[in-house]
Coordinates of C-alpha atoms in Angstrom, one line a residue:
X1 CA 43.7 -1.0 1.6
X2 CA 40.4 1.1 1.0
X3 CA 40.6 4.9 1.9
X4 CA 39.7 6.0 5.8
X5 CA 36.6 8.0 4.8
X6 CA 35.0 10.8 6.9
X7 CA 31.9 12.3 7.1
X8 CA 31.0 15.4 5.1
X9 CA 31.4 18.7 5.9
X10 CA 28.7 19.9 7.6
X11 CA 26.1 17.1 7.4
X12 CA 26.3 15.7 10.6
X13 CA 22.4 15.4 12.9
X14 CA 23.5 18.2 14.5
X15 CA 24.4 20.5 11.6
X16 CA 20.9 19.1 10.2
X17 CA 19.3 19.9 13.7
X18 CA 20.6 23.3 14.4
X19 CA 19.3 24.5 10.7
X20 CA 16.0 23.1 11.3
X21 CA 15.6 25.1 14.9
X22 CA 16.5 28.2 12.4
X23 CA 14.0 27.7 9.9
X24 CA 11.2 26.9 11.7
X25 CA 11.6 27.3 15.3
X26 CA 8.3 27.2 16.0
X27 CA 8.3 23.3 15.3
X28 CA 11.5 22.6 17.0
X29 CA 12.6 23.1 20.2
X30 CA 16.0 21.9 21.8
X31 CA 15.9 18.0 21.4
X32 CA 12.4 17.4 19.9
X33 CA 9.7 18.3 17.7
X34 CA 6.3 19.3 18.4
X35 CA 2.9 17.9 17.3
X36 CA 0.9 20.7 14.9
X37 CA -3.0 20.4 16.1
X38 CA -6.0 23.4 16.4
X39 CA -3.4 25.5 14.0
X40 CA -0.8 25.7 16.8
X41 CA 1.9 23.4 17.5
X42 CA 2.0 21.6 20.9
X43 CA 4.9 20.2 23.2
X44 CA 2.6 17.3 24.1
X45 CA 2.8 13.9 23.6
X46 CA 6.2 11.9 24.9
X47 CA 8.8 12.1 23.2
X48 CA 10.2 8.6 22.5
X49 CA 13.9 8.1 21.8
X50 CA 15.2 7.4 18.4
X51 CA 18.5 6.5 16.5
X52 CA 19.6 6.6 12.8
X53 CA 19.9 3.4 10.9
X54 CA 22.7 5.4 9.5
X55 CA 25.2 4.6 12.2
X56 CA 23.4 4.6 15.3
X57 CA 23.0 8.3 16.1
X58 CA 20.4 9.8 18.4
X59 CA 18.4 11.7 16.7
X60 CA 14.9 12.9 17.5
X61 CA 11.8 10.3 18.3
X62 CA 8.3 11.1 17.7
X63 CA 6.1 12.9 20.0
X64 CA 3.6 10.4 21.1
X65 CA 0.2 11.5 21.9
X66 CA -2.1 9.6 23.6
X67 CA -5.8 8.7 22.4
X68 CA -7.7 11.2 24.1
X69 CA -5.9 14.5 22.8
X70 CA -6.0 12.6 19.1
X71 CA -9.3 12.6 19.5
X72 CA -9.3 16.7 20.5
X73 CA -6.8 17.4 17.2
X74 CA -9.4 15.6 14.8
X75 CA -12.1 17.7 16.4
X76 CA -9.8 20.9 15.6
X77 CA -9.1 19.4 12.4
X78 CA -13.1 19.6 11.2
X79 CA -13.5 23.1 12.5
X80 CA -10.5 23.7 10.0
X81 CA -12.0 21.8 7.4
X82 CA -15.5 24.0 7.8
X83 CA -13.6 26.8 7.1
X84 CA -11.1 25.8 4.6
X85 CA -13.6 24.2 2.2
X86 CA -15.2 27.9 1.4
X87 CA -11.6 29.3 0.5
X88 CA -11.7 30.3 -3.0
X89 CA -9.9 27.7 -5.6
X90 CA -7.5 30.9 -5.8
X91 CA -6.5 31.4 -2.9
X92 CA -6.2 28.0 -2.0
X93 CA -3.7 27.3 -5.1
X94 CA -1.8 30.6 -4.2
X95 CA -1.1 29.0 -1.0
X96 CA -0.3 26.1 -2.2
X97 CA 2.3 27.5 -4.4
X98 CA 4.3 29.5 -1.7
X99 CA 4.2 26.2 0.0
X100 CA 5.7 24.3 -2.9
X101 CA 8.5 27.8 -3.3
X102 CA 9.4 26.9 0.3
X103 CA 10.3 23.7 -0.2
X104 CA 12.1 24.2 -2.6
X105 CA 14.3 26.5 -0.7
X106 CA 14.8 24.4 1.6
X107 CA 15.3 21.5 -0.4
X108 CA 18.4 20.3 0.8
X109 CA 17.6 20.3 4.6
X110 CA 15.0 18.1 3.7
X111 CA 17.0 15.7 1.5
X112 CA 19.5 15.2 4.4
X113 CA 17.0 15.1 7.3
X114 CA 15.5 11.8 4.8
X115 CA 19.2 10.7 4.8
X116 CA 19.4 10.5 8.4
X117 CA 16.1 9.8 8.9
X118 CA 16.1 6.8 7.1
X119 CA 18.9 6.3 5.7
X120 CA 18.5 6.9 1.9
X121 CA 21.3 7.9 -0.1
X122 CA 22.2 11.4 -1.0
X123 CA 20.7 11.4 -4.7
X124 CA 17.4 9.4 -3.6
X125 CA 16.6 11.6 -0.8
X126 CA 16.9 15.0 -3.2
X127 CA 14.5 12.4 -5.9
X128 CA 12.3 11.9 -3.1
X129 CA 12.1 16.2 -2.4
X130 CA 11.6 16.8 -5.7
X131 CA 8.9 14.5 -6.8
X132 CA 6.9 16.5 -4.4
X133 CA 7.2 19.5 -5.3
X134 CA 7.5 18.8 -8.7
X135 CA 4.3 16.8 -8.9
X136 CA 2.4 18.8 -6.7
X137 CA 3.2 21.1 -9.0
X138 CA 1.3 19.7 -11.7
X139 CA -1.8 19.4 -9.6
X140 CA -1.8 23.3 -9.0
X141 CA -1.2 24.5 -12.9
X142 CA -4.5 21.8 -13.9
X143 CA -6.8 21.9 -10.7
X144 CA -9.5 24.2 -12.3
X145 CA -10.7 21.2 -14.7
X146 CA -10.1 18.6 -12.0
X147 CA -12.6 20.2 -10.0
X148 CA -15.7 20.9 -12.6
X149 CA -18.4 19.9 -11.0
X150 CA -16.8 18.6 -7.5
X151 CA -17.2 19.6 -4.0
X152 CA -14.5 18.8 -0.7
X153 CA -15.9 16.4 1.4
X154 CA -17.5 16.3 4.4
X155 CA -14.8 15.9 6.5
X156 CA -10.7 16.3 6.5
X157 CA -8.4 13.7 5.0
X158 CA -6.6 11.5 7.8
X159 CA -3.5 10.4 6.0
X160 CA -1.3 7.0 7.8
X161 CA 2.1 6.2 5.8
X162 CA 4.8 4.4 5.7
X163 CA 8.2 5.7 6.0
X164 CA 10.0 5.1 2.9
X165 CA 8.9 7.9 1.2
X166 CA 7.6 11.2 3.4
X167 CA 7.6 13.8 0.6
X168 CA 7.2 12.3 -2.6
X169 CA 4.3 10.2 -1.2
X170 CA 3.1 11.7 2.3
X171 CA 3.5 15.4 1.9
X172 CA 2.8 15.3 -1.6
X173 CA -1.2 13.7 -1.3
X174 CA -1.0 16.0 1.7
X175 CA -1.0 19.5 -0.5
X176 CA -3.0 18.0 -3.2
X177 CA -5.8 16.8 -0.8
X178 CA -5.4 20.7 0.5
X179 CA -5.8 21.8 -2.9
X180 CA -9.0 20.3 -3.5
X181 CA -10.3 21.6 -0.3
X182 CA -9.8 19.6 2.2
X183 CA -7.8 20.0 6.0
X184 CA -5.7 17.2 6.1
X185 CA -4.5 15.3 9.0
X186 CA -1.5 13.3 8.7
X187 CA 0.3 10.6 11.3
X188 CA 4.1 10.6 11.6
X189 CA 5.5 7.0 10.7
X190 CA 6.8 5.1 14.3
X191 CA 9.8 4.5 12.1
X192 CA 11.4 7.3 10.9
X193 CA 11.0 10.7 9.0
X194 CA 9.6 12.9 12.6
X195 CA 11.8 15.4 11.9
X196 CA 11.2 15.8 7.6
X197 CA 7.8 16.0 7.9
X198 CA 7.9 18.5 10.8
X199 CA 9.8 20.9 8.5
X200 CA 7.5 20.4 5.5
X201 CA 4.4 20.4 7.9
X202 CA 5.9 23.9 9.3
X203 CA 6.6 25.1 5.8
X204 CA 2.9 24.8 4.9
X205 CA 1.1 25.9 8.3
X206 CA 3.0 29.2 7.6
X207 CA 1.3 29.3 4.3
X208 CA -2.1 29.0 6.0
X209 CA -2.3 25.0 5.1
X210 CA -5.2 23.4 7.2
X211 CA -2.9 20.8 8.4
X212 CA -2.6 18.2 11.4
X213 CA 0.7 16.3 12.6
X214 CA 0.3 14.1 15.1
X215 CA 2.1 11.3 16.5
X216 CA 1.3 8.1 18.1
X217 CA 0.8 4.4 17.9
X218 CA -1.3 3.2 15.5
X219 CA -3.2 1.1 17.5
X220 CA -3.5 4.3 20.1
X221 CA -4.4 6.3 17.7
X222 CA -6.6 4.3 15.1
X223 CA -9.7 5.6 16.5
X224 CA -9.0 9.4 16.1
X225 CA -7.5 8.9 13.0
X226 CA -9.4 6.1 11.3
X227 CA -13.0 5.7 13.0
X228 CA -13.6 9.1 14.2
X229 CA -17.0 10.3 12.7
X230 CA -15.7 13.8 11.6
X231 CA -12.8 12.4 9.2
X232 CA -14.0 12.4 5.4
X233 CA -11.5 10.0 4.3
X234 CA -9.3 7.4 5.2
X235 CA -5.9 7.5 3.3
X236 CA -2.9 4.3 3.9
X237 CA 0.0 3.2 2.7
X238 CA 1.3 0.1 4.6
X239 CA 1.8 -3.4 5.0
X240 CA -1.3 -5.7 4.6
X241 CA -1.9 -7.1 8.2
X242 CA -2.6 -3.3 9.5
X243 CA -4.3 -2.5 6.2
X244 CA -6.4 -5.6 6.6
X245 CA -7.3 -3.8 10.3
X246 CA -8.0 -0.2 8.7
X247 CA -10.0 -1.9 5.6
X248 CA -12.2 -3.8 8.0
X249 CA -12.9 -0.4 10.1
X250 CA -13.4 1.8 7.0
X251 CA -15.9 -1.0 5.3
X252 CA -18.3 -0.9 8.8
X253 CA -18.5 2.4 8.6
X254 CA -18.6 3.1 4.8
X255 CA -15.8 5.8 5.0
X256 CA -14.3 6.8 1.8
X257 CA -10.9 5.3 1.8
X258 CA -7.4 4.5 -0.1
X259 CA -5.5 2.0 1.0
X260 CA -2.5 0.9 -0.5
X261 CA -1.0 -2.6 0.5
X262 CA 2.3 -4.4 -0.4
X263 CA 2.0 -7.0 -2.5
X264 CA 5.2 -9.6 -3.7
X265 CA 6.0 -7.4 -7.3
X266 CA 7.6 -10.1 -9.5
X267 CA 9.7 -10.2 -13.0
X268 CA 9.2 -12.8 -15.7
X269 CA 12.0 -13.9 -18.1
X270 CA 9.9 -16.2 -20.7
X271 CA 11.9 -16.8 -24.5
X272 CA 13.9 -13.8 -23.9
X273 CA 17.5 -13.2 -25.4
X274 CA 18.2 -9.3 -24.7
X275 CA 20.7 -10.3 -21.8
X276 CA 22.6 -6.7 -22.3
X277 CA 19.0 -5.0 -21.4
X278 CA 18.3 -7.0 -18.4
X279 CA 22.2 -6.7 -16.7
X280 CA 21.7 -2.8 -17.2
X281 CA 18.5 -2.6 -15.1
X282 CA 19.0 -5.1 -12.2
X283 CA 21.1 -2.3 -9.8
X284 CA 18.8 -0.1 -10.8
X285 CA 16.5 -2.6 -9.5
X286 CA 18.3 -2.5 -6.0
X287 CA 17.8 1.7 -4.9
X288 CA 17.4 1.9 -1.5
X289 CA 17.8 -1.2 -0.9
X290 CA 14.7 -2.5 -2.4
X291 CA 12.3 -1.0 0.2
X292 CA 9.5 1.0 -1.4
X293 CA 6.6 -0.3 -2.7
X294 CA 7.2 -0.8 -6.0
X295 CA 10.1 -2.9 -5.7
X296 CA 10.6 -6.2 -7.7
X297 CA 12.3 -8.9 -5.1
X298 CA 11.8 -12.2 -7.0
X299 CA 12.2 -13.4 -10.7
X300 CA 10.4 -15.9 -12.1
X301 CA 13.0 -17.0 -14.7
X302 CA 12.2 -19.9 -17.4
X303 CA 14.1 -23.1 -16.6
X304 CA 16.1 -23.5 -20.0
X305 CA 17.0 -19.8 -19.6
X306 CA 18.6 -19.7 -16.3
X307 CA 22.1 -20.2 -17.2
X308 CA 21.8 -17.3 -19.1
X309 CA 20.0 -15.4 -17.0
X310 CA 22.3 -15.7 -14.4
X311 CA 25.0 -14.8 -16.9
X312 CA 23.5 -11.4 -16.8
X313 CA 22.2 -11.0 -13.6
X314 CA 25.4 -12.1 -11.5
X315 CA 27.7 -9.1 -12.9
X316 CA 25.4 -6.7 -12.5
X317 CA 24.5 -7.6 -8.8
X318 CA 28.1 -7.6 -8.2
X319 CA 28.6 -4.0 -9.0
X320 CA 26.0 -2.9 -6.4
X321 CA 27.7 0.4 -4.0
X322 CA 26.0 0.3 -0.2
X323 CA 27.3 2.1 2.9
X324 CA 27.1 5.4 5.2
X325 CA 25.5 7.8 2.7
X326 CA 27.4 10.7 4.0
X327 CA 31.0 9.0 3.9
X328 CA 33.5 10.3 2.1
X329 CA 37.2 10.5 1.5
X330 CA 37.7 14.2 1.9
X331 CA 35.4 16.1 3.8
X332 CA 34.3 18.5 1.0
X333 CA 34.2 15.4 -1.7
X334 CA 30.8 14.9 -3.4
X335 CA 28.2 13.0 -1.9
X336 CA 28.7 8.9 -2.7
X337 CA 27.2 7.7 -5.3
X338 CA 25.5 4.9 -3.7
X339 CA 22.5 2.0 -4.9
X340 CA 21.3 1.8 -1.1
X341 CA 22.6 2.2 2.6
X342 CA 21.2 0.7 5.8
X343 CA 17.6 -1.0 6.0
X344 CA 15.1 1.1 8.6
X345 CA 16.2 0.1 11.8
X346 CA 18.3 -2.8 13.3
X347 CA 15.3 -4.9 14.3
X348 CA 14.7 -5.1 10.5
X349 CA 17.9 -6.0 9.5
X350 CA 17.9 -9.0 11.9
X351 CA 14.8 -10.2 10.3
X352 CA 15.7 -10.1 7.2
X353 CA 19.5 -11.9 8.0
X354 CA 17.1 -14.6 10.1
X355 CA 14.8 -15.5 7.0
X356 CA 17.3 -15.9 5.0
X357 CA 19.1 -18.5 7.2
X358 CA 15.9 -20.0 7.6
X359 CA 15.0 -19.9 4.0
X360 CA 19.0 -21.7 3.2
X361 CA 18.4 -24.0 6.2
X362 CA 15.0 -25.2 4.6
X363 CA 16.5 -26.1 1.1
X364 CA 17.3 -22.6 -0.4
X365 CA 20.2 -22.3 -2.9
X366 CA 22.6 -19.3 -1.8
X367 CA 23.6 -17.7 -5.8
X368 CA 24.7 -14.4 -4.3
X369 CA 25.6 -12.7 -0.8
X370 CA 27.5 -9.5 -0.6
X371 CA 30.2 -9.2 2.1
X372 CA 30.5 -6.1 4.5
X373 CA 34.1 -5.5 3.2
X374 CA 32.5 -4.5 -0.3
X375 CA 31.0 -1.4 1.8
X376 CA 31.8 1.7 2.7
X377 CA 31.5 2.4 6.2
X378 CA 33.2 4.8 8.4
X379 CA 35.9 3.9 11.0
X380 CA 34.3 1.9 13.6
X381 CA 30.6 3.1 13.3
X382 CA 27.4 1.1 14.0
X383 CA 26.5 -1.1 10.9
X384 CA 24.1 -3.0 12.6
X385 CA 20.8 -1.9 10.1
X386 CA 22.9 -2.4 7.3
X387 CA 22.2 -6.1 5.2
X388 CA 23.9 -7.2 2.0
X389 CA 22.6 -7.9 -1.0
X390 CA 21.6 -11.9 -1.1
X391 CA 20.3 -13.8 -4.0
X392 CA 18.2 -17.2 -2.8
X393 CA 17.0 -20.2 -5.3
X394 CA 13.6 -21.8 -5.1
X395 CA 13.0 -20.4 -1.1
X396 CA 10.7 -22.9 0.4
X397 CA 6.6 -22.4 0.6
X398 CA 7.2 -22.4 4.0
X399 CA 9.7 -19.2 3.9
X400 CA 8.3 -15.7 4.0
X401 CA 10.9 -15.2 1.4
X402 CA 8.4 -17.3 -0.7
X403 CA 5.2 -15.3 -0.8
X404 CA 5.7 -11.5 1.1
X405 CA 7.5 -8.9 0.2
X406 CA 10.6 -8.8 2.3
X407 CA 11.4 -4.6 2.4
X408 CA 14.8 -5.1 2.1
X409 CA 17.9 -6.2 -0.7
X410 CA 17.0 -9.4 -0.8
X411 CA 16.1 -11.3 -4.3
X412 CA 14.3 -14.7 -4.8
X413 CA 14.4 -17.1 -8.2
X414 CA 11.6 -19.3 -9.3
X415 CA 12.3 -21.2 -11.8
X416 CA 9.3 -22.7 -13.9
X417 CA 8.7 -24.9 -17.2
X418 CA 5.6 -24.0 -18.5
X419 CA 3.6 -20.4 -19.1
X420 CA 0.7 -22.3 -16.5
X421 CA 3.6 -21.6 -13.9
X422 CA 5.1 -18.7 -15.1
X423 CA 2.1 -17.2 -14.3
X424 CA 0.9 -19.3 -11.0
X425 CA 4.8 -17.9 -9.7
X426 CA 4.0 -14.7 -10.4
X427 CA 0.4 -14.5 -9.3
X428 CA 2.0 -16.1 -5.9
X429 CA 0.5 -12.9 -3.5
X430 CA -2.6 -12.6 -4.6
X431 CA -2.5 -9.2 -6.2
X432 CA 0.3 -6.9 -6.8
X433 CA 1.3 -3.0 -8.1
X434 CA 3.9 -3.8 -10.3
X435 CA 5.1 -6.3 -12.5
X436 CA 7.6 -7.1 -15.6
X437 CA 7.7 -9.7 -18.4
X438 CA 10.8 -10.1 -20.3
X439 CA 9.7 -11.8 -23.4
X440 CA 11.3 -11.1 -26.5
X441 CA 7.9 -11.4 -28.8
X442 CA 4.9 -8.6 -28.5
X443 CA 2.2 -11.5 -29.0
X444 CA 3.5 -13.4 -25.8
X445 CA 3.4 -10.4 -24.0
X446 CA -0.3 -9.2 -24.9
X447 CA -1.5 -12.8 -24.3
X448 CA 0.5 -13.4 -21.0
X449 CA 0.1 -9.9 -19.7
X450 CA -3.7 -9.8 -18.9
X451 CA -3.5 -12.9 -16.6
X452 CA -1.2 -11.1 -14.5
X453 CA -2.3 -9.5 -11.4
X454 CA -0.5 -6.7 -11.2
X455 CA -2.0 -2.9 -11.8
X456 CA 0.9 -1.6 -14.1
X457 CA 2.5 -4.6 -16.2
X458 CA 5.8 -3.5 -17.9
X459 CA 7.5 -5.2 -21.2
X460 CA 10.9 -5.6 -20.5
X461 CA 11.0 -2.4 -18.0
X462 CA 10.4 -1.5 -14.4
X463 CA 7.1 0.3 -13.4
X464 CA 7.0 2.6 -10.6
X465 CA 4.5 4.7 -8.9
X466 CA 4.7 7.2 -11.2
X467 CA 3.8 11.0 -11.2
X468 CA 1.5 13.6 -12.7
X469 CA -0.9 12.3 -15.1
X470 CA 0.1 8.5 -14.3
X471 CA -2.6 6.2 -12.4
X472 CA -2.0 4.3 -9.7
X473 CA -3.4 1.0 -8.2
X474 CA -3.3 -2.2 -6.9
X475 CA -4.9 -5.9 -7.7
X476 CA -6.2 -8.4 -5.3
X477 CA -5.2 -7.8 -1.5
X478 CA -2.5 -5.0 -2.8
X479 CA -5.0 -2.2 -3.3
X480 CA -8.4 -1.8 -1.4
X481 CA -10.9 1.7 -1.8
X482 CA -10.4 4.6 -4.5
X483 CA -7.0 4.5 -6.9
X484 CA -4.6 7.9 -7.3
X485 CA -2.4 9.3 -9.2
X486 CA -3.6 12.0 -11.5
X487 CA -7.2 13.1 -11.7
X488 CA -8.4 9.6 -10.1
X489 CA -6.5 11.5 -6.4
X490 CA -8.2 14.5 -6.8
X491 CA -11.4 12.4 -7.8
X492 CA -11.0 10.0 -4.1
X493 CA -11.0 13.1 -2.0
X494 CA -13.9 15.3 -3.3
X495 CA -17.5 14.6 -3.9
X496 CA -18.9 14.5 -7.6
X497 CA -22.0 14.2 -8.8
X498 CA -25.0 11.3 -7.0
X499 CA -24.1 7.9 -7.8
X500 CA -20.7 8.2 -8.7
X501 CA -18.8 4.7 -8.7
X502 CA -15.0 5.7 -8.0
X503 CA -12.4 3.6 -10.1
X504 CA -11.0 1.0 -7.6
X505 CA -11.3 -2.0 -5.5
X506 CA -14.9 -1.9 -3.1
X507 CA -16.5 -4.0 -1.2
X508 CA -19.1 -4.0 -3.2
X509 CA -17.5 -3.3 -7.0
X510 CA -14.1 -3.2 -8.6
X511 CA -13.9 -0.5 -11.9
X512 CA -10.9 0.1 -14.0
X513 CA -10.3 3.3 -15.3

């Protein structure tokens, strides 16, 4: 029989809670958070009610606001942005820096408000803290040549993300975009992450940080945050049917903008024999449960090498460790070492258990399904936005499962005959961020690589997002407006000299850098 496992010592919400009222109390107050707008934070908006994917706890909902005072905080946000685009470079990086110290300080209560949050697992929620900091870092120690010759814009940044990743994505364009001289406004996700990005917010509005955080419905909010004439630039990370609705709005009013989109990331395995290699990286493959951006959720395997792809890829998916993140055996045992825990929310789990009954109904081939005994969980707790890892052959066209992305541990195999399809299979979204081919020779992989669309292409290794120096883009419907990472963010939120044609995709011109 498996241990009876407990939760940590002092990690519960409420632990988590009570430390956050201490540090900032200012943002907190009893069961909610407060909105931060006109450089004062605001007990507006109504409060929704939330729970953890973890195991069902209540744990605090964002503070809708409604369209109207949206509309009042992006006015407050300009008058900011006025002033804050005349601080000295300086000052401004001096700032930045105590906010980056005070992170760090406080970088555990962030990690485990993520855990809660949205359920990631101990050692990718302190990742996701210190790829923020760490990378922001970077930006503050080479800002001086970033900015020869550029200027803020006219207007603050309005930033609307996803929830997978609120520092290491969110907060972290947030201080950059502040470093180059802009007031920044930012949208808490619907699904999770209020209460992390109210502490980091807090954090930086004590360091004098020209920043907004609002809450809302995207559809209320869209035309504070997105159409409103004073905001300078658009910046999304999300799925493609509401980036399709903020792309549209942004093109009609020829707003600067970044929009990145999901896209269906996919691995090739064409005349490949490294087996060992490929076993290593697959639960690697599987951290957090497959839902970030960057993730790879089908393989497009060469038919004559399936046998022995599966050879490698079966043990390795079978070795996979998912539960409560906080469980343990002892309540003063290290935190688990886990690959994932639950999915965002219940709803989401449910989805993804529905398409793949659908997909298996329609003619897929079940290879792998993880059972709920293989977890650890604690005595009788909620485990309904938890889903096990499931492997699917050949999903039907008519399946989701066949040309999106599905968010969550679930894997798809193509299996193809000829290079023509290798490359159709994993072209199959129009446009991706990532991709891998496996190929053993360097002459298949220069000739197959350029006809993927994919921004980064990988030989035999995962790509990711990356940090510092490292661009970042999309092809096709994955990426529309200016591309990051490195000098190419600092580049999409200031002004350079007349005429300047920013690397990305445009209505009216695509450039590489």
């Amino acid at each position: 029989m498996p241990p009876t496992l407990t939760l940590k010592s002092g990690t519960s919400w409420d632990d988590a809670w009570q430390r956050c009222l201490t540090v900032a109390p200012e943002a907190f107050r009893d069961e909610r958070v407060l909105n931060l707008w006109n450089a004062a934070w605001q007990a507006d908006g109504r409060a929704l009610p939330a729970v953890s994917p973890v195991d069902g706890t209540p744990v605090a909902g964002p503070p809708r606001l409604d369209r109207a005072t949206a509309r009042q905080a992006v006015r407050a946000a300009l008058d900011q942005h006025r002033a804050w685009r005349h601080v000295p470079l300086p000052e401004r990086r001096a700032r930045v820096a105590a906010t980056l110290d005070a992170l760090a300080e406080h970088r555990d209560l962030l990690a485990l408000l993520l855990v809660w949050e949205i359920g990631k697992p101990w050692r990718l929620a302190r990742a996701d803290v210190d790829r923020a900091i760490d990378g922001v870092r970077w930006y503050v120690d080479g800002i001086d040549t970033m900015l020869d010759g550029r200027a803020p814009l006219d207007g603050p940044v309005s930033n609307i993300a996803s929830w997978n990743y609120p520092m290491s994505v969110l907060v972290h364009a947030l201080l950059v975009q502040a470093l180059a001289g802009n007031a920044v406004v930012a949208k808490t996700p619907t699904d999770g992450g209020v209460a992390c990005l109210t502490l980091a917010t807090a954090l930086a509005a004590r360091e004098g940080i020209p920043v907004t955080l609002v809450s809302g419905s995207g559809g209320e909010l869209s035309e504070a945050l997105v159409r409103a004439p004073e905001i300078g630039c658009v910046s999304f990370v999300g799925g493609r049917d509401t980036g399709a609705a903020v792309a549209t709005a942004v093109a009609d009013l020829g707003k600067r903008h970044i929009l990145e989109q999901e896209g269906l990331n996919t691995w090739g395995v064409w005349n490949y024999t490294d087996w060992d290699a490929l076993g290593t990286l697959i639960p690697k493959l599987f951290d957090y449960g497959k839902q970030r951006c960057t993730a790879y959720p089908r393989f497009v395997v060469q038919r004559s090498l399936f046998d022995a792809f599966l050879a490698a890829y079966l043990p390795a998916v079978r070795t996979l460790r998912i539960g409560h993140p906080l469980a343990v055996e002892h309540p003063d045992d290290p935190y688990p070492a886990l690959d994932f825990g639950p999915v965002i929310n219940a709803a989401k789990a449910k989805e993804l258990d529905d398409q793949v009954a659908e997909a298996i109904d329609r003619g897929a081939v079940p290879l792998h399904r993880g059972t709920p005994a293989d977890a650890r969980f604690l005595p009788g707790q909620d485990t309904s936005a938890y889903v096990q890892p499931v492997t699917l052959l050949n999903p039907p066209r008519s399946s989701p499962l066949h040309h999106a992305e599905p968010f969550g541990p679930v894997d798809t195999i193509v299996l193809v005959d000829t290079e023509a399809e290798l490359l159709a299979a994993m072209n199959a979204s129009n446009g991706a961020l990532v991709a891998t081919l496996s190929t053993d020779e360097r002459s298949t992989f220069d000739r197959l690589a350029p006809q993927i669309r994919a921004f980064k292409i990988g030989h035999g290794v995962p790509r990711s997002r990356g940090d510092r120096d490292e661009l970042f883009g999309g092809y096709g419907a994955s990426w529309r407006g200016a591309f990051v990472g490195g000098e190419l963010l600092v580049r999409a939120v200031t002004r350079g000299p007349a005429g300047e044609r920013l690397s990305g995709n445009f209505p009216d011109h695509r450039l590489t850098p």
